[in-house]
mmCIF file of C-alpha atoms and ligand atoms in Angstrom:
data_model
loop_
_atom_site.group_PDB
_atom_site.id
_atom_site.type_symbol
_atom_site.label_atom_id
_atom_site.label_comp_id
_atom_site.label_asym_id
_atom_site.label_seq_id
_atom_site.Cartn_x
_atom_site.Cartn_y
_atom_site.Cartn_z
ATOM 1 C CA UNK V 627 -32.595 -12.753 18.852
ATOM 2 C CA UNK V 628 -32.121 -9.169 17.086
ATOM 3 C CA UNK V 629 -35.111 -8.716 14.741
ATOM 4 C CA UNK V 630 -33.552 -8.759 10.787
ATOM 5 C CA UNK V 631 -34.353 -5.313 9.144
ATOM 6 C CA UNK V 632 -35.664 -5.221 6.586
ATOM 7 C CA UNK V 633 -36.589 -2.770 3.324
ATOM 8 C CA UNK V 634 -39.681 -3.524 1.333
ATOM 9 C CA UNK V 635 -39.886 -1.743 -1.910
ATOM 10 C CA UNK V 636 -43.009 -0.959 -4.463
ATOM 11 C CA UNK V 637 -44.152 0.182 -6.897
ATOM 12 C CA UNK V 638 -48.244 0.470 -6.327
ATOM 13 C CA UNK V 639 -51.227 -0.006 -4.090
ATOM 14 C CA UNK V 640 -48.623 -2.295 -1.465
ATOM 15 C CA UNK V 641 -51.447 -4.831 -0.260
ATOM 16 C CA UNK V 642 -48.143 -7.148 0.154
ATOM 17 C CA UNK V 643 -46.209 -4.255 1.858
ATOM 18 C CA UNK V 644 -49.121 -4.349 4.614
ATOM 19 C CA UNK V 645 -49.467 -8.027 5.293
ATOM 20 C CA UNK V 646 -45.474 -7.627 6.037
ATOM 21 C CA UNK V 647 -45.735 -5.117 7.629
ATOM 22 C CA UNK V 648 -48.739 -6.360 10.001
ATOM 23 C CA UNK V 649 -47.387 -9.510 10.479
ATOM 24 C CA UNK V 650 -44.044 -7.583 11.562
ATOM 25 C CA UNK V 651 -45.862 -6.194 14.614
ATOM 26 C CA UNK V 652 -45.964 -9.442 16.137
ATOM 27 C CA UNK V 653 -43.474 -9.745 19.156
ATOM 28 C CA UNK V 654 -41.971 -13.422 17.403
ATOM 29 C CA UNK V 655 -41.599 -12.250 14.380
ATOM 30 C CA UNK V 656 -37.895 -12.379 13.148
ATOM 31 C CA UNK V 657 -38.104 -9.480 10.998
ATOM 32 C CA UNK V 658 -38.930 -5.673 11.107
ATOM 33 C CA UNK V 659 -39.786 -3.129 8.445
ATOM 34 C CA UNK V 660 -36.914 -0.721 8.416
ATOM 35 C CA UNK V 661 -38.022 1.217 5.677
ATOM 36 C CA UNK V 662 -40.518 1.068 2.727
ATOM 37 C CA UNK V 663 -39.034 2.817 -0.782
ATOM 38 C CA UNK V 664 -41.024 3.571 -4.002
ATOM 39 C CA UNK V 665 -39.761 4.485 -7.629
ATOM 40 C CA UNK V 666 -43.570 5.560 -7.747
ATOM 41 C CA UNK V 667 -43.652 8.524 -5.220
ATOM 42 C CA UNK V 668 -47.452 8.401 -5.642
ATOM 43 C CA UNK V 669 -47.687 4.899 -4.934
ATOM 44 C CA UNK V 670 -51.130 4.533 -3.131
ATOM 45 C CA UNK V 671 -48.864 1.988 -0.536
ATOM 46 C CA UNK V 672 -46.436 4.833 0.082
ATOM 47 C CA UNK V 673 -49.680 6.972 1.903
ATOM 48 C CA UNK V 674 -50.454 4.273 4.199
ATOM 49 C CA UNK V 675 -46.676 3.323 4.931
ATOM 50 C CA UNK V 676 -46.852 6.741 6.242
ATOM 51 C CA UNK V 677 -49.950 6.542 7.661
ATOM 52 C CA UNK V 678 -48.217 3.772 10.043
ATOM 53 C CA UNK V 679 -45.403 5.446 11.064
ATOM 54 C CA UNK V 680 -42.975 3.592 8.541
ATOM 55 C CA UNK V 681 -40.143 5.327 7.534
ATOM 56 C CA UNK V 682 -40.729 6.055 3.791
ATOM 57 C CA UNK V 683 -38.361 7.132 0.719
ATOM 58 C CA UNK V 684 -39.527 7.875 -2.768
ATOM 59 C CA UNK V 685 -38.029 8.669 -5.855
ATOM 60 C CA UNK V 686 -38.618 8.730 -9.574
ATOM 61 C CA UNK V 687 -35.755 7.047 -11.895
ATOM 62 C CA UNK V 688 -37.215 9.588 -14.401
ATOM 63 C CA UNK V 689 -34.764 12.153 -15.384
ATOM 64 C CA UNK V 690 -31.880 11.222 -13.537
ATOM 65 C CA UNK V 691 -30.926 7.773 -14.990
ATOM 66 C CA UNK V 692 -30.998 4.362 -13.588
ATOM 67 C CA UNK V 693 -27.605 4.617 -11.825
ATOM 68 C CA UNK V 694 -28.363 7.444 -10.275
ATOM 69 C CA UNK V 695 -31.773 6.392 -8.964
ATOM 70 C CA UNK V 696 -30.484 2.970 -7.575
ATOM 71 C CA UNK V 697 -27.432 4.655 -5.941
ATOM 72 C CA UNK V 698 -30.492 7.116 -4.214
ATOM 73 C CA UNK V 699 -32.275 4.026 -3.660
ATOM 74 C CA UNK V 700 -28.911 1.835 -2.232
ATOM 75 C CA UNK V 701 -27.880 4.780 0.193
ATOM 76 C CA UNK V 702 -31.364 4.892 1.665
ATOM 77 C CA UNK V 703 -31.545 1.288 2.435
ATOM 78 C CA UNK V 704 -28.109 1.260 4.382
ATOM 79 C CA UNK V 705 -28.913 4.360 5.765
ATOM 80 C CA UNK V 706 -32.211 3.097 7.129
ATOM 81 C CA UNK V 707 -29.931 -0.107 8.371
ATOM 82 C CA UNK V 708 -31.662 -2.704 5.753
ATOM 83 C CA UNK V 709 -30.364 -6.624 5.888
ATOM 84 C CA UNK V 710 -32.843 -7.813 3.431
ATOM 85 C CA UNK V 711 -34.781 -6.593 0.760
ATOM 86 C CA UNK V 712 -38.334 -7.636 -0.246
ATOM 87 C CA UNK V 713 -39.651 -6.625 -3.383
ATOM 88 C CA UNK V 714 -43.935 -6.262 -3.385
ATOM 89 C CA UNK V 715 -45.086 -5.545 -6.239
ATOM 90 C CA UNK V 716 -41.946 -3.575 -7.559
ATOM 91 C CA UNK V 717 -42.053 -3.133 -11.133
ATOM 92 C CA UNK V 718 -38.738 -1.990 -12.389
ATOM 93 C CA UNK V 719 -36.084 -4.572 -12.900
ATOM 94 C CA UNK V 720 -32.666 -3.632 -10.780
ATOM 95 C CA UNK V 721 -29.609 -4.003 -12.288
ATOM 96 C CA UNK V 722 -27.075 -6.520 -12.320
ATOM 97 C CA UNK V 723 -25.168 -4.290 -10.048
ATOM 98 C CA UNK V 724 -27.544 -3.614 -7.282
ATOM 99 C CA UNK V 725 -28.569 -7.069 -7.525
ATOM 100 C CA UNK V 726 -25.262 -8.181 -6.997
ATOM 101 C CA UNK V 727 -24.752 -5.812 -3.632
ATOM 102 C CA UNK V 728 -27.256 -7.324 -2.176
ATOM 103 C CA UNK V 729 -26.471 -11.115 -3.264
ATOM 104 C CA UNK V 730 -28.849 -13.663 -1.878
ATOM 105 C CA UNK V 731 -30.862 -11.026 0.324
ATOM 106 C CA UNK V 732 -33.286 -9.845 -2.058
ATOM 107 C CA UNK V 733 -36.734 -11.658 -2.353
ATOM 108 C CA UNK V 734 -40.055 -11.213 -4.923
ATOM 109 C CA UNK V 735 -43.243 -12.129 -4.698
ATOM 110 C CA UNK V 736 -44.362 -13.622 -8.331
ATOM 111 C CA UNK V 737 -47.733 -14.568 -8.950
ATOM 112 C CA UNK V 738 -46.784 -17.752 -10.641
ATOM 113 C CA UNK V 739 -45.978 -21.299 -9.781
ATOM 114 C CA UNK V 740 -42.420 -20.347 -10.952
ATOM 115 C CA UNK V 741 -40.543 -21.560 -13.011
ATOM 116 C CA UNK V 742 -43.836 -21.576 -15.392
ATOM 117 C CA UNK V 743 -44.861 -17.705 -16.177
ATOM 118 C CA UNK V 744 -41.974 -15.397 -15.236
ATOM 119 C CA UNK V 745 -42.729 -12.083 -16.573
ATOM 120 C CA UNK V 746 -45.829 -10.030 -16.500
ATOM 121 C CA UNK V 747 -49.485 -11.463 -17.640
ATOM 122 C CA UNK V 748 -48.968 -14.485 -15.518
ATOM 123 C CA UNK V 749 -52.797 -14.810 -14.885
ATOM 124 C CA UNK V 750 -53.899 -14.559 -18.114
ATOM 125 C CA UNK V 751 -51.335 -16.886 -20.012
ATOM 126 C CA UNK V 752 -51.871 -19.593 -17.437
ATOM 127 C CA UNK V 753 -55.977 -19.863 -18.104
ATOM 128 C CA UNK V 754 -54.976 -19.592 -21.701
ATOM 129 C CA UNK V 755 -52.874 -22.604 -21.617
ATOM 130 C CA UNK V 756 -55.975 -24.791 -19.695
ATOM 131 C CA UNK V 757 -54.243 -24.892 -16.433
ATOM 132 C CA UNK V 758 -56.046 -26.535 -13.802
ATOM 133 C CA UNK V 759 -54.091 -24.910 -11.344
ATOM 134 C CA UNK V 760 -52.386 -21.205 -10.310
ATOM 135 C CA UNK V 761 -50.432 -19.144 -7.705
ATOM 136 C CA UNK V 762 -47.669 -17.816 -6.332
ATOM 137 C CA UNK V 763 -43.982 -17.859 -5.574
ATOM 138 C CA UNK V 764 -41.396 -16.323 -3.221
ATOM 139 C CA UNK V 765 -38.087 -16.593 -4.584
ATOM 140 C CA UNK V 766 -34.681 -15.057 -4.424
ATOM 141 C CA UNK V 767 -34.026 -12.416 -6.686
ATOM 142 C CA UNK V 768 -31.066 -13.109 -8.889
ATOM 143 C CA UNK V 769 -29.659 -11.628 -12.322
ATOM 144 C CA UNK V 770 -32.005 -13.965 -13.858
ATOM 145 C CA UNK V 771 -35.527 -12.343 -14.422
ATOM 146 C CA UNK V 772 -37.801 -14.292 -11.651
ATOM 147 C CA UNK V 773 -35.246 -17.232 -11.640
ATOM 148 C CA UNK V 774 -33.667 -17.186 -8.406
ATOM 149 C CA UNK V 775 -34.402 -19.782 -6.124
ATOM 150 C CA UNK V 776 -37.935 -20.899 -4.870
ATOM 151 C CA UNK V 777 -38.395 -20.327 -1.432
ATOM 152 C CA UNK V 778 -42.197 -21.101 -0.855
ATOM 153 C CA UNK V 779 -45.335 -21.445 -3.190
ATOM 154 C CA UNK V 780 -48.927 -21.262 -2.587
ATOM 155 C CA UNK V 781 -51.193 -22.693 -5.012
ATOM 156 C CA UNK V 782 -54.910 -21.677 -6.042
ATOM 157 C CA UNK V 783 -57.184 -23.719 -8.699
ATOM 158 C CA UNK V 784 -58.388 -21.944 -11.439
ATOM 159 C CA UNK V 785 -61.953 -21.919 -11.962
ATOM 160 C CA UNK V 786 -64.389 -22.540 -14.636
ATOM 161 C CA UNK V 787 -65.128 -18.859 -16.481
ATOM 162 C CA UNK V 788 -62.371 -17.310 -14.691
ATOM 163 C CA UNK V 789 -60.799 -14.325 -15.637
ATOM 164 C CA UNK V 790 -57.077 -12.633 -15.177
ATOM 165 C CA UNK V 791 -58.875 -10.648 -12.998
ATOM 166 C CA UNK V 792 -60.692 -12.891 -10.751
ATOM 167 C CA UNK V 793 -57.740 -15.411 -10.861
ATOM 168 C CA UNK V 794 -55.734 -12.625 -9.653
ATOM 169 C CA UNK V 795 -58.021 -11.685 -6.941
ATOM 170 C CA UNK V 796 -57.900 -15.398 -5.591
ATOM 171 C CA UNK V 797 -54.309 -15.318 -5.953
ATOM 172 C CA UNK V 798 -53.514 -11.983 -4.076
ATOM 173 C CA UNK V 799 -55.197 -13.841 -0.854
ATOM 174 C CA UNK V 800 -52.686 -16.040 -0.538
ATOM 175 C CA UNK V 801 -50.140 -13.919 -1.366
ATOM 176 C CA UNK V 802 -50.866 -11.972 1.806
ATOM 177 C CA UNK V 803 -50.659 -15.589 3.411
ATOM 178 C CA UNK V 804 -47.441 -17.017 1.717
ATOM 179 C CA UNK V 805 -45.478 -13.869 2.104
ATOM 180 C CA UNK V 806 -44.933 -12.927 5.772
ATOM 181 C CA UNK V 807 -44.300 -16.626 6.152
ATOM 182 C CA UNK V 808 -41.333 -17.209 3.918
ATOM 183 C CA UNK V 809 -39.950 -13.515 4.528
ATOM 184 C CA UNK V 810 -39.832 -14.742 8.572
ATOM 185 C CA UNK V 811 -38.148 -18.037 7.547
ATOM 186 C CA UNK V 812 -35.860 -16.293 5.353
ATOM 187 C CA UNK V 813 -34.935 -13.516 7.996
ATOM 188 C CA UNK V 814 -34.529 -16.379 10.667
ATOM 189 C CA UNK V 815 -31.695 -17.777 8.497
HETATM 190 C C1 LIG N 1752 -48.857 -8.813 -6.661
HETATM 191 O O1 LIG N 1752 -49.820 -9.669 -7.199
HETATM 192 C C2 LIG N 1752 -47.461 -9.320 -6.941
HETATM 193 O O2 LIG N 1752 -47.365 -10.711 -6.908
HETATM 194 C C3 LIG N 1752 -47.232 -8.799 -8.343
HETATM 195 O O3 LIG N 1752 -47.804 -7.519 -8.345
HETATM 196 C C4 LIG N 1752 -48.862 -7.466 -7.399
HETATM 197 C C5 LIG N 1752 -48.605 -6.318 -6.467
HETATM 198 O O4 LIG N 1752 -49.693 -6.073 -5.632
HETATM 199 N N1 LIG N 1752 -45.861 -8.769 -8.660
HETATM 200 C C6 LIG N 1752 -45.386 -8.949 -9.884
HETATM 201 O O5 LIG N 1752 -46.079 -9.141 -10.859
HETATM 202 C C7 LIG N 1752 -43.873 -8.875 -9.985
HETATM 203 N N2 LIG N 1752 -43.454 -9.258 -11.296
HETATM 204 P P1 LIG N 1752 -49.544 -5.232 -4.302
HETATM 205 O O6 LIG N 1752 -48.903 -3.899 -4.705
HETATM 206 O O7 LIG N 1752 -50.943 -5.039 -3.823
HETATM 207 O O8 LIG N 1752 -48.693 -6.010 -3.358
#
């Protein structure tokens, strides 16, 4: 079966970006990384995308409006023959619009047990409300900030005298687990 292309965009240092994009190189896996695109062109991920041969596009909403920059963003995508989207660690919220072109083929990675922290600070609120437990979420992207349907979780206890920060370190690991796994169920559909 014809691997499903797809276009990962972010926004930072892209440790998601490379687990799907290792896990891509395997010869069963039903997806492969068409392009990775950045609003940040000096995301730290965007060097090693390069570094690996990716094909890479970056661009700056700054200056030329958020139209304009998704357009830049849209025509890239089709141009590098994208199917699916995957958002890792992008932190710019598309529009209603662009969300709606690509209706039910954009994904997130959330480091949540969604529905319970959408939004940013997800670490810290959850060890200030006591939780015993935290983690993560792949869900459909939708109009709806981080409200789109669930596709897979991973969960992680929280420790005593954790932090946002250590929480968030035990989280990211099975991030890079979670993620290439729902992304090749997803891309299989
Ligand atoms: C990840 O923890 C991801 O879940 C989170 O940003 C981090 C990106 O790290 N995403 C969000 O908070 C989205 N709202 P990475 O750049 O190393 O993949």
């Amino acid at each position: 079966m014809a691997k499903r292309k797809v276009a990962i965009l972010i926004s930072g240092r892209g440790s998601n970006m490379m687990a799907l994009a290792k896990a891509a190189q395997a010869a069963d896996c039903s997806y492969e990384i068409a392009i990775v695109a950045s609003d940040r062109p000096d995301a730290a991920g965007l060097a090693w995308a390069r570094e690996h041969n990716l094909v890479t596009f970056a661009l700056s909403p700054k200056g030329i409006g958020k139209p304009a920059y998704e357009a830049a963003i849209d025509g890239a995508l089709r141009e590098a023959g994208a199917e699916v989207i995957a958002l890792a660690g992008y932190m710019r919220l598309l529009s209603d619009e662009f969300v709606a072109k690509w209706r039910g083929r954009i994904v997130n990675i959330h480091p949540s047990l969604l529905p319970k922290y959408k939004g940013l600070d997800t670490h810290g609120r959850a060890i200030e409300a006591g939780d015993a437990v935290a983690g993560c979420s792949v869900h459909v992207v939708t109009e709806e900030l981080d409200g789109g349907e669930v596709l897979g979780q991973a969960e992680v206890p929280i420790e005593p005298g954790d932090t946002a920060e250590t929480l968030a370190a035990r989280v990211l690991v099975e991030e890079h687990r979670l993620y290439p796994r729902v992304l090749a169920d997803f891309a299989a559909r």
